[in-house]
Amino acid sequence: MPAITLPDGSVRRFDGPVTGTTVAEAIGPGLARAALAMEIDGRLVDLSREISDDASVRFVTRKDEAALEMIRHDAAHVLAEAVQSLWPGTQVTIGPSIENGFYYDFYRNEPFTPEDFPAIEARMREIVAANAAFAREVWPRDAAIRFFEDRGERFKAELIRDLPEDEQISIYRQGEWLDLCRGPHLRGTADVGNAFKLMKVAGAYWRGDHRNPMLTRIYGTAWRDQKELDAHLHQLEEAERRDHRRIGREMDLFHIQEEAVGSIFWHAKGWRLYTVLQDYMRRAQTRGGYQEVRTPQLVDRALWEASGHWDKYREHMFVATVEDEDKTLALKPMNCPCHVQIFRHGLRSYRELPLRMAEFGACHRYEPSGALHGIMRVRSFTQDDAHIFCAEEQIAAETARFVRMLADVYADLGFESFRVKFADRPEQRAGTDETWDRAEGALIEACRLAGVSYEHNPGEGAFYGPKLEFVLRDAIGRDWQCGTLQVDYVLPERLDASFIGEDSARHRPVMLHRAILGSFERFLGILIEQHAGRFPLWLAPVQAVVASIVTDAAPYAQQVADTLQAAGLVVETDIRNEKINAKIREHSLARVPVILVVGRKEAEEGTVAIRRLGGAAQEVVALDDAARTLADEALPPDLRRTR
RNA sequence: GCCGACAUAGCUCAGGGGUAGAGCAACUGAUUCGUAAUCAGUAGGUCCUCGGUUCAAUUCCGAGUGUCGGCACCA
């Protein structure tokens, strides 16, 4: 006699075990039509599942987030059936729902290509139209293993073998086809709907391990309805439109070529962007109580051996040898060992702590070729790196201080909010468990004191210590991990850094590794995509163009440009013999924030007509006023505050 | 690094066993024009590199390099 409690608090009693379908029908025909699955005591299950005991039940309809995930998961099953029916002998492996869609990994000698998509999608639509019910069955483990082995499905058999002993082996049938699956599923294949699209094929290692066979993965996107699908496709176009590689070329910011793979040729305009950002960061650091240093690019391997990097990252380091000397040097992949060298140069007193040592450190790492991506993932980059040498009891205060600084910088750069993740000890690590206990404990305590709330990111810490990761969200909703703060007890030990305490004895400092932007290269890529190249005035590579209407106005245009330049603005002059329409169009497409139009009238009156990027309005003001206003507007945010 | 796709003018792309085309950009000339494309003309190519097949390869085949999308990696 199950008593079923509904979300509104009402209770329904039934004579015996009932399925969710029955319960929904009992409540009303509308719900019976809309219910796709249900939550029994908070656990999502099939609607066809029987309820035999008292329970609280919530029905899941298409509007639910959970339903969208199920649509995607079921779409993966439909994809798998379609593929196996078109290419018998293809082995199935796994096919989960993911953000925005789903994928399914297949094993097949001949990989799929996007040309196969139309046929697969057509078959998928047939399967959806047939509306086979998803039927759950529980099989004995041995029978399930034998079944899949007999079909030559060795990956599925392996999956079942590796399931925990006490776990039920559930099989879902959809018509003729079946798959091992934990579930739950929608009622039938028709519930998947037709708002799906296959997107791309890719290789993926079995179980994500590069020692395993390569599978061929088909990605799809799936949504509740066509409108949502269209919105998603539009969003992808938007991301492509913002792609920093495209904008970098269009705006003449940088390029990369074969002779220096993974390194950037910064063109004049891109370099202005870079230096404006670097100057800003330098001011922020100075205000934050950091001292800036500069350390060598080439450092003897002995130091990397001592720090532990040679052991762990040797194959990711660029190594240099010289003919006349029996020495092996490495281009520094990071700055910390060098900073420790400065710290330990001479005796340090506790009075000097916390010692905040910053460097715009140019580092080289031999990244795997497949990892390279525009200016975001490169082999030569510059970090806004700093190490805070402090006593253990200063960790909390320094963490809080750093988070404040980071929040200010992000806000100035147009990112109002960020998330924090706490990454704790990885499997491969240096240092004892006791050390890790202390490091993690100190960081947790620091977060508490700083009022930082965080998500847990287990096992993702650096090999020498736990870290906080700071994640930005950009204008189109993508997350970027930029900032980091890492607590390190290991390196000071390995490189023998010490300070003299109040008690006249030697003590080990703790090192906090920290960065706000991460690397300039990557962050500039993010900034470019964040603004789609339409930078705020202070960052814009070209801040204004003076465009003349007639040749007679050319001398005045030059005078306007000179005035603005004297006021500190980056200005170009366009006195070509072109129509003003063409000039406006060109400079607008080039994303110049301000166009100053001057014709005979302006020349006579000593004015300029200001046109802002993105607007059609024009504002006619006296030249001197324009120079003053624009120069003011072009001040970096921190200088504007202290003006 | 692994899987797949791709590589043709500055850019975006078409083409195809007999050494190649468009649009935009560039250059020249005419036009002097008031807020998102004035008109006309000219020039521009190692068809990524190296091998192979062929009478002939930019095209077909192989290798390499690079790029792109994933996977793996990211101190």
XYZ file of C-alpha atoms (C1' of nucleotides) in Angstrom, chain A residues 200 202 205 208 214 219 245 249 258 313 334 369-370 377 549 551 577 581 584-585 601-602 609 611 618, chain B residues 1-4 11-12 31-38 65-75:
50
model
C 32.012 16.332 -35.458
C 37.183 12.860 -33.227
C 41.256 6.925 -26.156
C 40.711 8.301 -21.624
C 41.863 4.902 -30.100
C 29.735 14.330 -31.127
C 43.107 33.883 -34.165
C 44.745 38.536 -38.203
C 56.210 27.520 -39.075
C 59.164 17.625 -16.582
C 58.985 28.409 -14.714
C 52.020 19.658 -30.712
C 48.362 18.764 -30.402
C 48.405 27.607 -25.648
C 35.882 64.399 -46.022
C 41.214 67.087 -49.546
C 40.767 60.330 -51.562
C 31.135 56.392 -46.213
C 33.564 55.022 -41.852
C 32.908 51.509 -42.997
C 33.021 73.036 -41.656
C 35.084 71.508 -38.841
C 32.560 65.291 -35.358
C 31.515 58.983 -34.052
C 27.758 62.068 -34.107
C 52.085 12.657 -28.788
C 47.293 9.937 -30.740
C 42.781 9.938 -34.282
C 40.606 12.540 -38.310
C 42.336 37.495 -46.896
C 37.922 34.251 -47.975
C 36.127 61.561 -59.073
C 36.323 66.216 -53.906
C 32.071 63.576 -52.104
C 28.999 64.954 -44.819
C 28.763 59.359 -41.421
C 29.083 51.431 -43.020
C 31.526 49.919 -50.015
C 32.449 55.961 -56.319
C 55.937 19.994 -41.895
C 52.091 23.066 -40.371
C 47.024 24.307 -39.286
C 42.059 22.964 -37.608
C 38.595 19.725 -34.460
C 38.768 16.295 -30.593
C 41.618 12.948 -27.135
C 45.742 12.854 -23.931
C 48.853 16.717 -21.585
C 48.905 21.635 -19.045
C 54.684 22.460 -13.136
